[in-house]
Amino acid sequence: MNLILLGLPGAGKGTQAENLSKKYSIPHISTGDIFRNAIKNNTELGKIAKEVIDSGGLVPDEITNEIVRERLKEDDCTDGFILDGFPRTINQAEALETMLENMNKTLDLALYIKVAREELIKRLTHRRTCSNCGATYHLDYNPPKEEGICDKCGGELIQRSDDTEEVVKERLEVNQENLMRLLDFYDKRNKLTTVKSNAGIDEVFEKIDNIVKEKVL
Ligand code: AP5
């Protein structure tokens, strides 16, 4: 199962990729998580990524493409992958096409999670993330059992530095045009399916799972 999840920041790509990954035992590959780990470990990549992420911009394509190229070669991707947050530009989409060709793989589905802009702002500014394991919560829609504490590992819940209203608006701006181009790119290849995420997390997962069963399995 070779999937990509498309959508603006806050659409629920990470949440649903995690659900799919658990159900089908396919790795969830999030370029955002890879960059955040690099920032945590203060690597050279982390230093580049921090500045870009905190301003709401995009990490350069050459860097991002190389990271994904290497990640897809790992053994756990033999039976498939769920890409979350990649590709984000046409350059990345073309690079992914070449990577898959070189590995004799094909993309099964580009799933676009569609959400209204006002809802995205609400989802992102009220999101909380575990500083230890990266699990994601929402203060209203998916709160932790104990305030400020991760249900899964007991770590401290924090607000991502790019989830402030100002940076969120910049991220939406930066990603909107790229997303439109990507939707067109995958539509032309007959790979695109859209799911409206105007319901709760579990309901949206059910819709996504039905699409996967119909189109991929
Ligand atoms: P990344 O971490 O990928 O951020 P993003 O794309 O902006 O997406 P988010 O993680 O913010 O949102 P999401 O769609 O995963 O939503 P989530 O499931 O958390 O990237 C961060 C940065 O890294 C980028 O800005 C860029 O700088 C850089 N980067 C990453 N990839 C790159 C690339 N390919 N090229 C260049 N640069 C790159 O859900 C959001 C909230 O809503 C949560 O609180 C969740 O609980 C809640 N929620 C989810 N679904 C629902 C629902 N149905 N109902 C109610 N609440 C819901």
Short mmCIF file of N, CA and C in Angstrom, two decimals, residues 28-130:
data_model
loop_
_atom_site.label_atom_id
_atom_site.label_comp_id
_atom_site.label_asym_id
_atom_site.label_seq_id
_atom_site.Cartn_x
_atom_site.Cartn_y
_atom_site.Cartn_z
N HIS A 28 4.42 5.14 8.84
CA HIS A 28 3.94 6.52 8.65
C HIS A 28 5.18 7.41 8.57
N ILE A 29 5.39 8.00 7.40
CA ILE A 29 6.59 8.82 7.21
C ILE A 29 6.17 10.29 7.12
N SER A 30 6.51 11.04 8.15
CA SER A 30 6.15 12.46 8.19
C SER A 30 7.43 13.29 8.08
N THR A 31 7.53 14.08 7.01
CA THR A 31 8.73 14.91 6.88
C THR A 31 8.78 15.94 8.02
N GLY A 32 7.61 16.41 8.45
CA GLY A 32 7.58 17.35 9.58
C GLY A 32 8.19 16.72 10.83
N ASP A 33 7.81 15.45 11.11
CA ASP A 33 8.38 14.75 12.29
C ASP A 33 9.89 14.57 12.14
N ILE A 34 10.33 14.25 10.92
CA ILE A 34 11.78 14.06 10.69
C ILE A 34 12.51 15.37 11.00
N PHE A 35 11.94 16.49 10.54
CA PHE A 35 12.59 17.78 10.80
C PHE A 35 12.56 18.11 12.29
N ARG A 36 11.41 17.85 12.95
CA ARG A 36 11.33 18.18 14.39
C ARG A 36 12.31 17.34 15.20
N ASN A 37 12.52 16.08 14.80
CA ASN A 37 13.51 15.24 15.50
C ASN A 37 14.91 15.80 15.31
N ALA A 38 15.18 16.26 14.09
CA ALA A 38 16.51 16.83 13.81
C ALA A 38 16.72 18.10 14.65
N ILE A 39 15.64 18.87 14.84
CA ILE A 39 15.75 20.09 15.65
C ILE A 39 16.03 19.71 17.11
N LYS A 40 15.30 18.69 17.59
CA LYS A 40 15.47 18.23 18.98
C LYS A 40 16.91 17.78 19.21
N ASN A 41 17.47 17.09 18.20
CA ASN A 41 18.83 16.56 18.35
C ASN A 41 19.91 17.56 17.92
N ASN A 42 19.46 18.77 17.58
CA ASN A 42 20.39 19.85 17.23
C ASN A 42 21.39 19.47 16.13
N THR A 43 20.92 18.74 15.12
CA THR A 43 21.80 18.34 14.02
C THR A 43 21.91 19.51 13.02
N GLU A 44 22.78 19.35 12.02
CA GLU A 44 22.91 20.39 10.99
C GLU A 44 21.56 20.59 10.28
N LEU A 45 20.89 19.46 9.96
CA LEU A 45 19.57 19.56 9.33
C LEU A 45 18.62 20.33 10.25
N GLY A 46 18.68 20.01 11.54
CA GLY A 46 17.81 20.67 12.52
C GLY A 46 17.99 22.17 12.52
N LYS A 47 19.24 22.61 12.38
CA LYS A 47 19.51 24.06 12.41
C LYS A 47 18.86 24.75 11.21
N ILE A 48 18.97 24.08 10.05
CA ILE A 48 18.35 24.65 8.83
C ILE A 48 16.82 24.65 8.99
N ALA A 49 16.30 23.48 9.45
CA ALA A 49 14.85 23.30 9.52
C ALA A 49 14.21 24.27 10.51
N LYS A 50 14.88 24.51 11.64
CA LYS A 50 14.25 25.33 12.70
C LYS A 50 13.89 26.72 12.18
N GLU A 51 14.85 27.30 11.51
CA GLU A 51 14.62 28.67 11.03
C GLU A 51 13.44 28.71 10.05
N VAL A 52 13.43 27.72 9.15
CA VAL A 52 12.37 27.68 8.13
C VAL A 52 11.00 27.41 8.78
N ILE A 53 10.95 26.42 9.65
CA ILE A 53 9.67 26.01 10.24
C ILE A 53 9.10 27.14 11.10
N ASP A 54 9.96 27.78 11.90
CA ASP A 54 9.46 28.84 12.78
C ASP A 54 8.93 30.04 12.01
N SER A 55 9.34 30.17 10.74
CA SER A 55 8.83 31.30 9.97
C SER A 55 7.64 30.88 9.11
N GLY A 56 7.31 29.58 9.12
CA GLY A 56 6.16 29.10 8.35
C GLY A 56 6.50 28.76 6.91
N GLY A 57 7.79 28.76 6.56
CA GLY A 57 8.20 28.48 5.17
C GLY A 57 8.39 26.99 4.91
N LEU A 58 9.05 26.68 3.80
CA LEU A 58 9.29 25.28 3.42
C LEU A 58 10.78 24.99 3.36
N VAL A 59 11.19 23.84 3.85
CA VAL A 59 12.58 23.40 3.77
C VAL A 59 12.89 23.18 2.27
N PRO A 60 14.10 23.56 1.81
CA PRO A 60 14.39 23.43 0.36
C PRO A 60 14.15 22.01 -0.18
N ASP A 61 13.65 21.97 -1.43
CA ASP A 61 13.30 20.69 -2.05
C ASP A 61 14.46 19.69 -2.07
N GLU A 62 15.70 20.18 -2.40
CA GLU A 62 16.83 19.21 -2.52
C GLU A 62 17.04 18.46 -1.21
N ILE A 63 16.91 19.19 -0.10
CA ILE A 63 17.14 18.56 1.22
C ILE A 63 16.02 17.57 1.50
N THR A 64 14.79 18.02 1.30
CA THR A 64 13.63 17.18 1.64
C THR A 64 13.59 15.93 0.75
N ASN A 65 13.84 16.12 -0.55
CA ASN A 65 13.79 14.97 -1.47
C ASN A 65 14.82 13.90 -1.08
N GLU A 66 16.00 14.35 -0.70
CA GLU A 66 17.06 13.41 -0.34
C GLU A 66 16.67 12.60 0.91
N ILE A 67 16.06 13.28 1.86
CA ILE A 67 15.64 12.60 3.10
C ILE A 67 14.62 11.51 2.79
N VAL A 68 13.65 11.84 1.95
CA VAL A 68 12.60 10.87 1.63
C VAL A 68 13.18 9.73 0.79
N ARG A 69 14.07 10.08 -0.14
CA ARG A 69 14.69 9.04 -1.00
C ARG A 69 15.37 7.99 -0.11
N GLU A 70 16.12 8.45 0.88
CA GLU A 70 16.82 7.52 1.78
C GLU A 70 15.83 6.74 2.65
N ARG A 71 14.80 7.44 3.14
CA ARG A 71 13.84 6.80 4.05
C ARG A 71 13.06 5.68 3.35
N LEU A 72 12.71 5.91 2.08
CA LEU A 72 11.92 4.90 1.36
C LEU A 72 12.72 3.64 1.05
N LYS A 73 14.06 3.75 1.14
CA LYS A 73 14.89 2.56 0.88
C LYS A 73 14.94 1.63 2.08
N GLU A 74 14.46 2.10 3.25
CA GLU A 74 14.57 1.28 4.45
C GLU A 74 13.65 0.06 4.38
N ASP A 75 14.08 -0.99 5.10
CA ASP A 75 13.39 -2.29 5.00
C ASP A 75 11.90 -2.23 5.33
N ASP A 76 11.53 -1.38 6.29
CA ASP A 76 10.12 -1.37 6.71
C ASP A 76 9.19 -0.83 5.62
N CYS A 77 9.77 -0.29 4.53
CA CYS A 77 8.91 0.23 3.44
C CYS A 77 8.66 -0.81 2.35
N THR A 78 9.16 -2.02 2.54
CA THR A 78 9.01 -3.05 1.50
C THR A 78 7.55 -3.25 1.12
N ASP A 79 6.66 -3.28 2.14
CA ASP A 79 5.24 -3.53 1.85
C ASP A 79 4.43 -2.25 1.70
N GLY A 80 5.09 -1.12 1.74
CA GLY A 80 4.37 0.12 1.52
C GLY A 80 4.77 1.23 2.47
N PHE A 81 4.11 2.38 2.28
CA PHE A 81 4.40 3.55 3.10
C PHE A 81 3.20 4.49 3.07
N ILE A 82 3.12 5.32 4.09
CA ILE A 82 2.12 6.38 4.12
C ILE A 82 2.89 7.69 4.29
N LEU A 83 2.94 8.47 3.23
CA LEU A 83 3.69 9.73 3.30
C LEU A 83 2.76 10.85 3.76
N ASP A 84 3.19 11.58 4.79
CA ASP A 84 2.41 12.66 5.37
C ASP A 84 3.24 13.95 5.31
N GLY A 85 2.78 14.90 4.52
CA GLY A 85 3.51 16.17 4.40
C GLY A 85 4.54 16.18 3.28
N PHE A 86 4.57 15.14 2.51
CA PHE A 86 5.44 15.03 1.33
C PHE A 86 4.68 14.24 0.28
N PRO A 87 4.65 14.70 -0.98
CA PRO A 87 5.26 15.92 -1.51
C PRO A 87 4.44 17.16 -1.17
N ARG A 88 5.13 18.28 -1.20
CA ARG A 88 4.48 19.56 -0.89
C ARG A 88 4.68 20.57 -2.02
N THR A 89 5.50 20.21 -2.99
CA THR A 89 5.72 21.06 -4.17
C THR A 89 5.73 20.13 -5.40
N ILE A 90 5.59 20.74 -6.58
CA ILE A 90 5.64 19.92 -7.80
C ILE A 90 7.03 19.29 -7.95
N ASN A 91 8.06 20.03 -7.59
CA ASN A 91 9.41 19.47 -7.65
C ASN A 91 9.48 18.18 -6.81
N GLN A 92 8.89 18.20 -5.62
CA GLN A 92 8.90 17.01 -4.76
C GLN A 92 8.06 15.89 -5.36
N ALA A 93 6.92 16.25 -5.95
CA ALA A 93 6.06 15.22 -6.56
C ALA A 93 6.78 14.54 -7.72
N GLU A 94 7.49 15.33 -8.52
CA GLU A 94 8.24 14.74 -9.64
C GLU A 94 9.39 13.87 -9.12
N ALA A 95 10.03 14.36 -8.07
CA ALA A 95 11.13 13.58 -7.48
C ALA A 95 10.59 12.25 -6.95
N LEU A 96 9.43 12.29 -6.31
CA LEU A 96 8.83 11.05 -5.78
C LEU A 96 8.52 10.08 -6.91
N GLU A 97 8.01 10.60 -8.00
CA GLU A 97 7.70 9.74 -9.15
C GLU A 97 8.96 9.00 -9.61
N THR A 98 10.06 9.73 -9.70
CA THR A 98 11.32 9.11 -10.13
C THR A 98 11.80 8.09 -9.10
N MET A 99 11.69 8.45 -7.80
CA MET A 99 12.13 7.50 -6.75
C MET A 99 11.36 6.18 -6.88
N LEU A 100 10.04 6.30 -7.07
CA LEU A 100 9.22 5.09 -7.13
C LEU A 100 9.54 4.28 -8.39
N GLU A 101 9.72 4.98 -9.50
CA GLU A 101 10.09 4.28 -10.74
C GLU A 101 11.38 3.49 -10.53
N ASN A 102 12.37 4.14 -9.90
CA ASN A 102 13.66 3.48 -9.67
C ASN A 102 13.55 2.28 -8.74
N MET A 103 12.50 2.26 -7.93
CA MET A 103 12.32 1.14 -6.99
C MET A 103 11.27 0.16 -7.52
N ASN A 104 10.83 0.37 -8.77
CA ASN A 104 9.77 -0.47 -9.35
C ASN A 104 8.50 -0.49 -8.52
N LYS A 105 8.17 0.67 -8.00
CA LYS A 105 6.94 0.77 -7.20
C LYS A 105 6.02 1.77 -7.88
N THR A 106 4.71 1.67 -7.56
CA THR A 106 3.79 2.68 -8.08
C THR A 106 2.99 3.25 -6.92
N LEU A 107 2.58 4.48 -7.09
CA LEU A 107 1.73 5.11 -6.08
C LEU A 107 0.31 4.56 -6.24
N ASP A 108 -0.30 4.14 -5.13
CA ASP A 108 -1.68 3.64 -5.22
C ASP A 108 -2.70 4.76 -5.14
N LEU A 109 -2.44 5.72 -4.26
CA LEU A 109 -3.48 6.71 -3.99
C LEU A 109 -2.89 7.98 -3.40
N ALA A 110 -3.41 9.13 -3.89
CA ALA A 110 -3.11 10.43 -3.26
C ALA A 110 -4.42 10.89 -2.63
N LEU A 111 -4.48 10.85 -1.32
CA LEU A 111 -5.73 11.14 -0.63
C LEU A 111 -5.68 12.57 -0.09
N TYR A 112 -6.60 13.39 -0.59
CA TYR A 112 -6.64 14.80 -0.17
C TYR A 112 -7.66 14.97 0.95
N ILE A 113 -7.19 15.39 2.11
CA ILE A 113 -8.08 15.64 3.25
C ILE A 113 -8.46 17.13 3.22
N LYS A 114 -9.73 17.38 2.94
CA LYS A 114 -10.19 18.75 2.70
C LYS A 114 -10.90 19.32 3.93
N VAL A 115 -10.45 20.49 4.36
CA VAL A 115 -11.03 21.14 5.55
C VAL A 115 -11.11 22.65 5.31
N ALA A 116 -12.19 23.28 5.81
CA ALA A 116 -12.34 24.74 5.64
C ALA A 116 -11.26 25.49 6.42
N ARG A 117 -10.86 26.65 5.89
CA ARG A 117 -9.75 27.41 6.46
C ARG A 117 -9.96 27.79 7.95
N GLU A 118 -11.19 28.26 8.29
CA GLU A 118 -11.43 28.69 9.68
C GLU A 118 -11.24 27.51 10.63
N GLU A 119 -11.66 26.33 10.17
CA GLU A 119 -11.53 25.13 10.99
C GLU A 119 -10.04 24.77 11.16
N LEU A 120 -9.26 24.96 10.10
CA LEU A 120 -7.83 24.64 10.18
C LEU A 120 -7.15 25.50 11.25
N ILE A 121 -7.51 26.77 11.27
CA ILE A 121 -6.90 27.67 12.26
C ILE A 121 -7.25 27.20 13.68
N LYS A 122 -8.52 26.81 13.86
CA LYS A 122 -8.96 26.32 15.18
C LYS A 122 -8.19 25.04 15.55
N ARG A 123 -8.06 24.15 14.56
CA ARG A 123 -7.40 22.87 14.85
C ARG A 123 -5.94 23.08 15.24
N LEU A 124 -5.27 24.01 14.54
CA LEU A 124 -3.83 24.17 14.79
C LEU A 124 -3.53 24.96 16.05
N THR A 125 -4.27 26.05 16.26
CA THR A 125 -3.92 26.89 17.42
C THR A 125 -4.31 26.19 18.73
N HIS A 126 -5.23 25.22 18.67
CA HIS A 126 -5.60 24.47 19.89
C HIS A 126 -5.00 23.07 19.93
N ARG A 127 -4.04 22.82 19.03
CA ARG A 127 -3.36 21.51 19.05
C ARG A 127 -2.30 21.53 20.16
N ARG A 128 -2.12 20.40 20.79
CA ARG A 128 -1.02 20.23 21.73
C ARG A 128 -0.28 18.95 21.34
N THR A 129 1.05 18.99 21.50
CA THR A 129 1.89 17.89 21.03
C THR A 129 2.77 17.41 22.18
N CYS A 130 2.98 16.11 22.28
CA CYS A 130 3.82 15.59 23.36
C CYS A 130 5.29 15.92 23.07
#
